[in-house]
Amino acid sequence: MAMQFDGKRALVTGAGKGFGRAIAKKLAECGAETFALSRTQADLDSLKLEVPTINILNVDLLDWDKTREEVSKIGHIDLLVNNAGVSKKSSFINTPKENIDMMFDVNFKGTFNVSQVIAKKMIDSGKGGSIVNLSSTMSEKALANGCVYSTTKSAVDMLTKCMALELGPHNIRVNAINPTVVWTDLTLQYKDELMPLLALTPMGRFPEIEDVVNAVVFLLSDQSGMISGECLRLDGGLGVH
Ligand code: NDP
C-alpha cells in the first residue's frame, strides 16, 4: 500500500547519500514536507535538483551546539529519521581515541541531540510523532575490527527503548531499524570483510536500499501505530544464528 504523509513534516539526517537520500526522496514523494540534513553541500544541491520540493540543511552533527541551533529553526516535525552514521574499522587493540569519539559523536550523540530538540517540539505541540533510528544488525553481532561501530549501534538500540519509554506518554513512538549489509559508500569500502555474512544469511541475499526505505516508512506511518521501542532486524534471517 502506498503511504501518504500529506500534511506531515519530516526530517532525515545523513540525507546526502545512501539510505538517507532514498528515505528523504520517498517521504517527499509520499507528500511530506521534507527536510534533508547532511554535511556535503554538493550532495544536498544534487538532491534539491532531483526533488525541488525538498528543503536542504547543511549541518555537521559533530558540532553539538550548531546542530541544536539549526534543527531548532525548522519548526515542528512529525516524522524524524536519525540516519546519519559513520564507520571506521580497526582492531580493538589499535583503535585510537579519535575514532571512538568520531563514531560515538555521530552515531550515538548525533541521534541523541537531534531527537532531544525534535521530541521537545513534539511534546510542546501536543501532536506526538514518530521517530526511527538507523541502528544495525551489528548492534548484536561482534565482527572483527568493528567493536566501536557495533557498540555505538548497541547504544542506539538502548536509546531507542529509553526514548520509547519516556516519550510514549506524549504519543511519540520510537523504533529502530537494524539492517544487515546493504551496498552503499559506507559498506563498499569493507566488501571483503562483509561478504562472508552472505553465507550465514538464510535468504541468501543482502537487502537493497529500497528494503530499508520500506521498513522506515512503515515504522513512521500509522500502519505501525502500536509499535514502539522495537529494534527491527532487516537481515534476511541472519539474526537467527
Ligand atoms: P552512507 O555513508 O552512504 O551515507 C551516510 C550519510 O550520512 C552521508 O550523507 C553522510 O554525509 C552523512 N553524515 C555522516 N556523518 C555526518 C555528520 N557528521 N553530519 C551530517 N551528516 C553526516 O551510509 P549508509 O546510507 O550506508 O548508512 C546510513 C545509516 O544506516 C548509518 O547510520 C549506518 O550506520 C546505518 N547502516 C548501514 C548499513 C549498510 O549496510 N549500509 C547497515 C546497517 C546500518 P557525508 O558523506 O558528507 O559525510
mmCIF file of C-alpha atoms and ligand atoms in Angstrom:
data_model
loop_
_atom_site.group_PDB
_atom_site.id
_atom_site.type_symbol
_atom_site.label_atom_id
_atom_site.label_comp_id
_atom_site.label_asym_id
_atom_site.label_seq_id
_atom_site.Cartn_x
_atom_site.Cartn_y
_atom_site.Cartn_z
ATOM 1 C CA MET A 1 0.000 0.000 0.000
ATOM 2 C CA ALA A 2 1.373 3.463 -0.902
ATOM 3 C CA MET A 3 1.863 5.527 2.262
ATOM 4 C CA GLN A 4 0.526 9.045 2.390
ATOM 5 C CA PHE A 5 2.217 11.672 4.547
ATOM 6 C CA ASP A 6 0.330 14.722 3.304
ATOM 7 C CA GLY A 7 0.314 17.464 5.928
ATOM 8 C CA LYS A 8 3.285 15.895 7.791
ATOM 9 C CA ARG A 9 6.696 17.467 8.225
ATOM 10 C CA ALA A 10 9.721 15.146 8.119
ATOM 11 C CA LEU A 11 13.421 15.480 8.943
ATOM 12 C CA VAL A 12 16.038 12.976 7.708
ATOM 13 C CA THR A 13 19.668 13.193 8.846
ATOM 14 C CA GLY A 14 22.515 11.965 6.649
ATOM 15 C CA ALA A 15 20.294 12.558 3.636
ATOM 16 C CA GLY A 16 23.100 13.319 1.177
ATOM 17 C CA LYS A 17 23.858 9.727 0.232
ATOM 18 C CA GLY A 18 22.791 6.121 0.735
ATOM 19 C CA PHE A 19 19.712 5.268 2.813
ATOM 20 C CA GLY A 20 19.079 8.825 3.976
ATOM 21 C CA ARG A 21 18.859 10.221 0.474
ATOM 22 C CA ALA A 22 16.458 7.465 -0.621
ATOM 23 C CA ILE A 23 14.331 7.906 2.529
ATOM 24 C CA ALA A 24 14.105 11.682 2.046
ATOM 25 C CA LYS A 25 13.062 11.226 -1.597
ATOM 26 C CA LYS A 26 10.409 8.667 -0.628
ATOM 27 C CA LEU A 27 8.958 10.874 2.115
ATOM 28 C CA ALA A 28 8.731 13.815 -0.280
ATOM 29 C CA GLU A 29 7.088 11.558 -2.880
ATOM 30 C CA CYS A 30 4.548 10.464 -0.224
ATOM 31 C CA GLY A 31 3.569 14.077 0.406
ATOM 32 C CA ALA A 32 5.598 15.047 3.491
ATOM 33 C CA GLU A 33 7.222 18.459 3.659
ATOM 34 C CA THR A 34 10.738 17.050 3.888
ATOM 35 C CA PHE A 35 13.940 18.469 5.378
ATOM 36 C CA ALA A 36 17.174 16.754 4.296
ATOM 37 C CA LEU A 37 20.132 17.329 6.618
ATOM 38 C CA SER A 38 23.695 16.439 5.659
ATOM 39 C CA ARG A 39 27.166 17.958 5.586
ATOM 40 C CA THR A 40 28.365 17.833 1.958
ATOM 41 C CA GLN A 41 26.815 20.730 0.064
ATOM 42 C CA ALA A 42 27.250 19.074 -3.354
ATOM 43 C CA ASP A 43 25.084 16.124 -2.224
ATOM 44 C CA LEU A 44 22.394 18.454 -0.943
ATOM 45 C CA ASP A 45 22.477 20.544 -4.124
ATOM 46 C CA SER A 46 22.072 17.478 -6.346
ATOM 47 C CA LEU A 47 19.207 16.227 -4.129
ATOM 48 C CA LYS A 48 17.488 19.597 -4.450
ATOM 49 C CA LEU A 49 17.911 19.434 -8.239
ATOM 50 C CA GLU A 50 16.316 15.975 -8.282
ATOM 51 C CA VAL A 51 13.463 16.867 -5.908
ATOM 52 C CA PRO A 52 12.966 20.649 -5.838
ATOM 53 C CA THR A 53 10.351 20.486 -3.060
ATOM 54 C CA ILE A 54 12.885 19.121 -0.561
ATOM 55 C CA ASN A 55 14.363 21.612 1.928
ATOM 56 C CA ILE A 56 18.104 21.168 2.418
ATOM 57 C CA LEU A 57 20.159 21.869 5.533
ATOM 58 C CA ASN A 58 23.954 21.782 5.674
ATOM 59 C CA VAL A 59 24.740 20.728 9.250
ATOM 60 C CA ASP A 60 27.655 18.723 10.634
ATOM 61 C CA LEU A 61 26.328 16.611 13.500
ATOM 62 C CA LEU A 62 29.811 16.667 15.022
ATOM 63 C CA ASP A 63 29.010 20.241 16.088
ATOM 64 C CA TRP A 64 26.567 19.734 19.008
ATOM 65 C CA ASP A 65 25.583 23.381 19.529
ATOM 66 C CA LYS A 66 25.269 24.357 15.866
ATOM 67 C CA THR A 67 23.160 21.243 15.234
ATOM 68 C CA ARG A 68 20.750 22.251 18.017
ATOM 69 C CA GLU A 69 20.574 25.795 16.672
ATOM 70 C CA GLU A 70 19.876 24.757 13.058
ATOM 71 C CA VAL A 71 17.429 21.958 13.915
ATOM 72 C CA SER A 72 15.535 24.288 16.271
ATOM 73 C CA LYS A 73 14.886 26.667 13.372
ATOM 74 C CA ILE A 74 12.962 24.051 11.356
ATOM 75 C CA GLY A 75 9.847 24.254 13.491
ATOM 76 C CA HIS A 76 7.546 21.351 14.252
ATOM 77 C CA ILE A 77 8.496 17.939 12.874
ATOM 78 C CA ASP A 78 6.111 14.933 12.861
ATOM 79 C CA LEU A 79 8.489 12.326 11.422
ATOM 80 C CA LEU A 80 12.177 12.089 12.326
ATOM 81 C CA VAL A 81 14.697 9.665 10.824
ATOM 82 C CA ASN A 82 18.062 9.603 12.585
ATOM 83 C CA ASN A 83 20.007 8.029 9.759
ATOM 84 C CA ALA A 84 23.456 9.703 9.664
ATOM 85 C CA GLY A 85 26.181 7.262 10.593
ATOM 86 C CA VAL A 86 29.885 6.609 10.119
ATOM 87 C CA SER A 87 32.101 3.546 10.354
ATOM 88 C CA LYS A 88 35.861 3.261 10.578
ATOM 89 C CA LYS A 89 37.144 -0.222 11.151
ATOM 90 C CA SER A 90 40.146 -1.073 13.326
ATOM 91 C CA SER A 91 41.103 -3.763 15.788
ATOM 92 C CA PHE A 92 40.200 -3.222 19.439
ATOM 93 C CA ILE A 93 43.880 -3.015 20.388
ATOM 94 C CA ASN A 94 44.755 -0.438 17.738
ATOM 95 C CA THR A 95 41.690 1.835 17.842
ATOM 96 C CA PRO A 96 42.707 5.438 18.529
ATOM 97 C CA LYS A 97 40.599 7.713 20.729
ATOM 98 C CA GLU A 98 39.714 9.938 17.703
ATOM 99 C CA ASN A 99 37.874 7.011 16.066
ATOM 100 C CA ILE A 100 35.916 6.270 19.223
ATOM 101 C CA ASP A 101 34.944 9.938 19.599
ATOM 102 C CA MET A 102 34.022 10.345 15.932
ATOM 103 C CA MET A 103 31.751 7.282 15.797
ATOM 104 C CA PHE A 104 30.063 7.995 19.138
ATOM 105 C CA ASP A 105 29.675 11.688 18.260
ATOM 106 C CA VAL A 106 27.823 10.963 15.016
ATOM 107 C CA ASN A 107 26.094 7.602 15.521
ATOM 108 C CA PHE A 108 25.018 7.994 19.138
ATOM 109 C CA LYS A 109 25.315 11.634 20.208
ATOM 110 C CA GLY A 110 24.024 12.925 16.858
ATOM 111 C CA THR A 111 20.911 10.776 17.266
ATOM 112 C CA PHE A 112 20.515 11.859 20.899
ATOM 113 C CA ASN A 113 20.984 15.549 20.159
ATOM 114 C CA VAL A 114 18.617 15.860 17.184
ATOM 115 C CA SER A 115 15.989 13.694 18.910
ATOM 116 C CA GLN A 116 16.114 15.818 22.055
ATOM 117 C CA VAL A 117 15.404 19.018 20.128
ATOM 118 C CA ILE A 118 12.679 17.483 17.940
ATOM 119 C CA ALA A 119 10.990 15.489 20.728
ATOM 120 C CA LYS A 120 10.708 18.641 22.854
ATOM 121 C CA LYS A 121 8.823 20.320 19.989
ATOM 122 C CA MET A 122 6.626 17.228 19.528
ATOM 123 C CA ILE A 123 5.759 17.326 23.235
ATOM 124 C CA ASP A 124 5.118 21.082 23.283
ATOM 125 C CA SER A 125 2.842 20.899 20.220
ATOM 126 C CA GLY A 126 0.824 18.040 21.737
ATOM 127 C CA LYS A 127 0.743 16.430 18.275
ATOM 128 C CA GLY A 128 3.009 13.471 19.025
ATOM 129 C CA GLY A 129 5.143 11.965 16.282
ATOM 130 C CA SER A 130 7.200 9.037 15.097
ATOM 131 C CA ILE A 131 10.981 8.634 15.279
ATOM 132 C CA VAL A 132 13.068 5.964 13.535
ATOM 133 C CA ASN A 133 16.734 5.447 14.386
ATOM 134 C CA LEU A 134 19.101 3.649 11.999
ATOM 135 C CA SER A 135 20.816 1.007 14.060
ATOM 136 C CA SER A 136 22.430 -2.125 12.614
ATOM 137 C CA THR A 137 22.476 -5.884 12.817
ATOM 138 C CA MET A 138 25.984 -5.253 14.225
ATOM 139 C CA SER A 139 24.432 -3.924 17.437
ATOM 140 C CA GLU A 140 24.062 -7.599 18.380
ATOM 141 C CA LYS A 141 26.880 -9.201 16.429
ATOM 142 C CA ALA A 142 30.586 -8.933 17.119
ATOM 143 C CA LEU A 143 32.528 -8.613 13.890
ATOM 144 C CA ALA A 144 36.331 -8.360 13.801
ATOM 145 C CA ASN A 145 37.540 -4.736 13.623
ATOM 146 C CA GLY A 146 34.048 -3.385 14.254
ATOM 147 C CA CYS A 147 33.977 -3.005 18.018
ATOM 148 C CA VAL A 148 33.368 0.744 18.152
ATOM 149 C CA TYR A 149 30.758 0.813 15.380
ATOM 150 C CA SER A 150 28.898 -2.137 16.925
ATOM 151 C CA THR A 151 28.989 -0.541 20.362
ATOM 152 C CA THR A 152 27.566 2.732 19.036
ATOM 153 C CA LYS A 153 24.693 0.786 17.494
ATOM 154 C CA SER A 154 24.070 -1.175 20.729
ATOM 155 C CA ALA A 155 23.831 2.236 22.376
ATOM 156 C CA VAL A 156 21.341 3.360 19.698
ATOM 157 C CA ASP A 157 19.206 0.265 20.433
ATOM 158 C CA MET A 158 19.052 1.078 24.144
ATOM 159 C CA LEU A 159 18.487 4.770 23.451
ATOM 160 C CA THR A 160 15.545 3.745 21.230
ATOM 161 C CA LYS A 161 13.990 1.777 24.106
ATOM 162 C CA CYS A 162 14.616 4.535 26.670
ATOM 163 C CA MET A 163 13.127 7.162 24.351
ATOM 164 C CA ALA A 164 10.096 4.949 23.676
ATOM 165 C CA LEU A 165 9.579 4.606 27.427
ATOM 166 C CA GLU A 166 9.767 8.323 28.209
ATOM 167 C CA LEU A 167 8.120 9.688 25.060
ATOM 168 C CA GLY A 168 5.277 7.162 24.742
ATOM 169 C CA PRO A 169 3.018 9.097 27.143
ATOM 170 C CA HIS A 170 3.319 12.044 24.721
ATOM 171 C CA ASN A 171 2.109 9.900 21.803
ATOM 172 C CA ILE A 172 5.601 9.749 20.324
ATOM 173 C CA ARG A 173 6.665 6.332 19.011
ATOM 174 C CA VAL A 174 10.361 5.491 18.746
ATOM 175 C CA ASN A 175 11.738 2.493 16.854
ATOM 176 C CA ALA A 176 14.990 1.337 15.268
ATOM 177 C CA ILE A 177 15.744 -0.487 12.042
ATOM 178 C CA ASN A 178 18.684 -2.885 12.231
ATOM 179 C CA PRO A 179 19.812 -3.763 8.692
ATOM 180 C CA THR A 180 22.495 -6.217 7.713
ATOM 181 C CA VAL A 181 24.870 -5.305 4.872
ATOM 182 C CA VAL A 182 23.428 -3.098 2.136
ATOM 183 C CA TRP A 183 25.876 -1.881 -0.501
ATOM 184 C CA THR A 184 26.426 1.861 -0.068
ATOM 185 C CA ASP A 185 29.524 4.080 0.244
ATOM 186 C CA LEU A 186 29.663 3.041 3.900
ATOM 187 C CA THR A 187 29.978 -0.685 3.237
ATOM 188 C CA LEU A 188 31.606 -0.918 -0.203
ATOM 189 C CA GLN A 189 34.942 0.024 1.362
ATOM 190 C CA TYR A 190 34.739 -3.153 3.520
ATOM 191 C CA LYS A 191 33.384 -5.537 0.877
ATOM 192 C CA ASP A 192 35.914 -8.330 1.516
ATOM 193 C CA GLU A 193 35.248 -8.333 5.262
ATOM 194 C CA LEU A 194 31.460 -8.214 4.918
ATOM 195 C CA MET A 195 30.862 -10.723 2.091
ATOM 196 C CA PRO A 196 31.200 -13.812 4.375
ATOM 197 C CA LEU A 197 27.956 -12.737 6.131
ATOM 198 C CA LEU A 198 26.083 -13.713 2.969
ATOM 199 C CA ALA A 199 26.775 -17.410 3.546
ATOM 200 C CA LEU A 200 25.195 -17.104 7.027
ATOM 201 C CA THR A 201 22.045 -15.422 5.671
ATOM 202 C CA PRO A 202 19.145 -17.875 5.290
ATOM 203 C CA MET A 203 17.572 -15.858 2.464
ATOM 204 C CA GLY A 204 20.873 -15.930 0.561
ATOM 205 C CA ARG A 205 20.905 -12.243 -0.339
ATOM 206 C CA PHE A 206 21.558 -8.864 1.219
ATOM 207 C CA PRO A 207 18.773 -6.240 1.320
ATOM 208 C CA GLU A 208 18.505 -3.439 -1.225
ATOM 209 C CA ILE A 209 18.234 0.222 -0.184
ATOM 210 C CA GLU A 210 14.546 0.019 -1.101
ATOM 211 C CA ASP A 211 14.004 -2.660 1.582
ATOM 212 C CA VAL A 212 15.347 -0.233 4.194
ATOM 213 C CA VAL A 213 13.212 2.624 2.860
ATOM 214 C CA ASN A 214 10.065 0.464 3.009
ATOM 215 C CA ALA A 215 10.720 -0.559 6.612
ATOM 216 C CA VAL A 216 11.434 3.024 7.706
ATOM 217 C CA VAL A 217 8.294 4.338 6.018
ATOM 218 C CA PHE A 218 6.220 1.599 7.664
ATOM 219 C CA LEU A 219 7.543 2.458 11.130
ATOM 220 C CA LEU A 220 6.945 6.168 10.534
ATOM 221 C CA SER A 221 3.379 5.580 9.419
ATOM 222 C CA ASP A 222 0.139 4.994 11.288
ATOM 223 C CA GLN A 223 0.221 1.428 9.934
ATOM 224 C CA SER A 224 2.598 0.696 12.820
ATOM 225 C CA GLY A 225 0.560 2.729 15.300
ATOM 226 C CA MET A 226 1.113 0.445 18.304
ATOM 227 C CA ILE A 227 4.746 -0.458 17.611
ATOM 228 C CA SER A 228 7.228 1.387 19.819
ATOM 229 C CA GLY A 229 10.585 0.526 21.400
ATOM 230 C CA GLU A 230 11.193 -2.081 18.698
ATOM 231 C CA CYS A 231 14.600 -2.760 17.126
ATOM 232 C CA LEU A 232 13.571 -4.424 13.886
ATOM 233 C CA ARG A 233 16.117 -6.720 12.273
ATOM 234 C CA LEU A 234 16.211 -6.370 8.485
ATOM 235 C CA ASP A 235 18.642 -9.144 7.719
ATOM 236 C CA GLY A 236 17.102 -11.977 5.705
ATOM 237 C CA GLY A 237 17.269 -14.136 8.818
ATOM 238 C CA LEU A 238 20.952 -13.604 9.715
ATOM 239 C CA GLY A 239 19.949 -12.861 13.296
ATOM 240 C CA VAL A 240 18.673 -16.404 13.903
ATOM 241 C CA HIS A 241 22.259 -17.576 14.463
HETATM 242 P P1 NDP B 1 26.391 6.450 3.667
HETATM 243 O O1 NDP B 1 27.810 6.572 4.069
HETATM 244 O O2 NDP B 1 26.055 6.001 2.297
HETATM 245 O O3 NDP B 1 25.614 7.826 3.967
HETATM 246 C C1 NDP B 1 25.717 8.421 5.217
HETATM 247 C C2 NDP B 1 25.212 9.829 5.138
HETATM 248 O O4 NDP B 1 25.338 10.420 6.459
HETATM 249 C C3 NDP B 1 26.036 10.699 4.190
HETATM 250 O O5 NDP B 1 25.206 11.595 3.500
HETATM 251 C C4 NDP B 1 26.960 11.441 5.157
HETATM 252 O O6 NDP B 1 27.427 12.688 4.663
HETATM 253 C C5 NDP B 1 26.032 11.660 6.332
HETATM 254 N N1 NDP B 1 26.799 12.004 7.534
HETATM 255 C C6 NDP B 1 27.822 11.316 8.072
HETATM 256 N N2 NDP B 1 28.342 11.990 9.103
HETATM 257 C C7 NDP B 1 27.635 13.137 9.216
HETATM 258 C C8 NDP B 1 27.716 14.261 10.058
HETATM 259 N N3 NDP B 1 28.670 14.367 10.995
HETATM 260 N N4 NDP B 1 26.830 15.262 9.910
HETATM 261 C C9 NDP B 1 25.883 15.200 8.944
HETATM 262 N N5 NDP B 1 25.770 14.161 8.088
HETATM 263 C C10 NDP B 1 26.641 13.150 8.217
HETATM 264 O O7 NDP B 1 25.744 5.436 4.769
HETATM 265 P P2 NDP B 1 24.504 4.426 4.646
HETATM 266 O O8 NDP B 1 23.420 5.037 3.871
HETATM 267 O O9 NDP B 1 25.032 3.097 4.268
HETATM 268 O O10 NDP B 1 24.091 4.301 6.188
HETATM 269 C C11 NDP B 1 23.058 5.100 6.749
HETATM 270 C C12 NDP B 1 22.820 4.618 8.172
HETATM 271 O O11 NDP B 1 22.477 3.234 8.178
HETATM 272 C C13 NDP B 1 24.025 4.762 9.086
HETATM 273 O O12 NDP B 1 23.601 5.097 10.386
HETATM 274 C C14 NDP B 1 24.607 3.350 9.090
HETATM 275 O O13 NDP B 1 25.357 3.098 10.249
HETATM 276 C C15 NDP B 1 23.348 2.519 9.027
HETATM 277 N N6 NDP B 1 23.524 1.184 8.498
HETATM 278 C C16 NDP B 1 24.038 0.977 7.242
HETATM 279 C C17 NDP B 1 24.171 -0.307 6.770
HETATM 280 C C18 NDP B 1 24.688 -0.607 5.414
HETATM 281 O O14 NDP B 1 24.935 -1.804 5.151
HETATM 282 N N7 NDP B 1 24.879 0.351 4.525
HETATM 283 C C19 NDP B 1 23.775 -1.482 7.578
HETATM 284 C C20 NDP B 1 23.260 -1.127 8.869
HETATM 285 C C21 NDP B 1 23.135 0.144 9.297
HETATM 286 P P3 NDP B 1 28.971 12.808 4.112
HETATM 287 O O15 NDP B 1 29.089 11.802 3.019
HETATM 288 O O16 NDP B 1 29.011 14.196 3.652
HETATM 289 O O17 NDP B 1 29.848 12.501 5.281
#
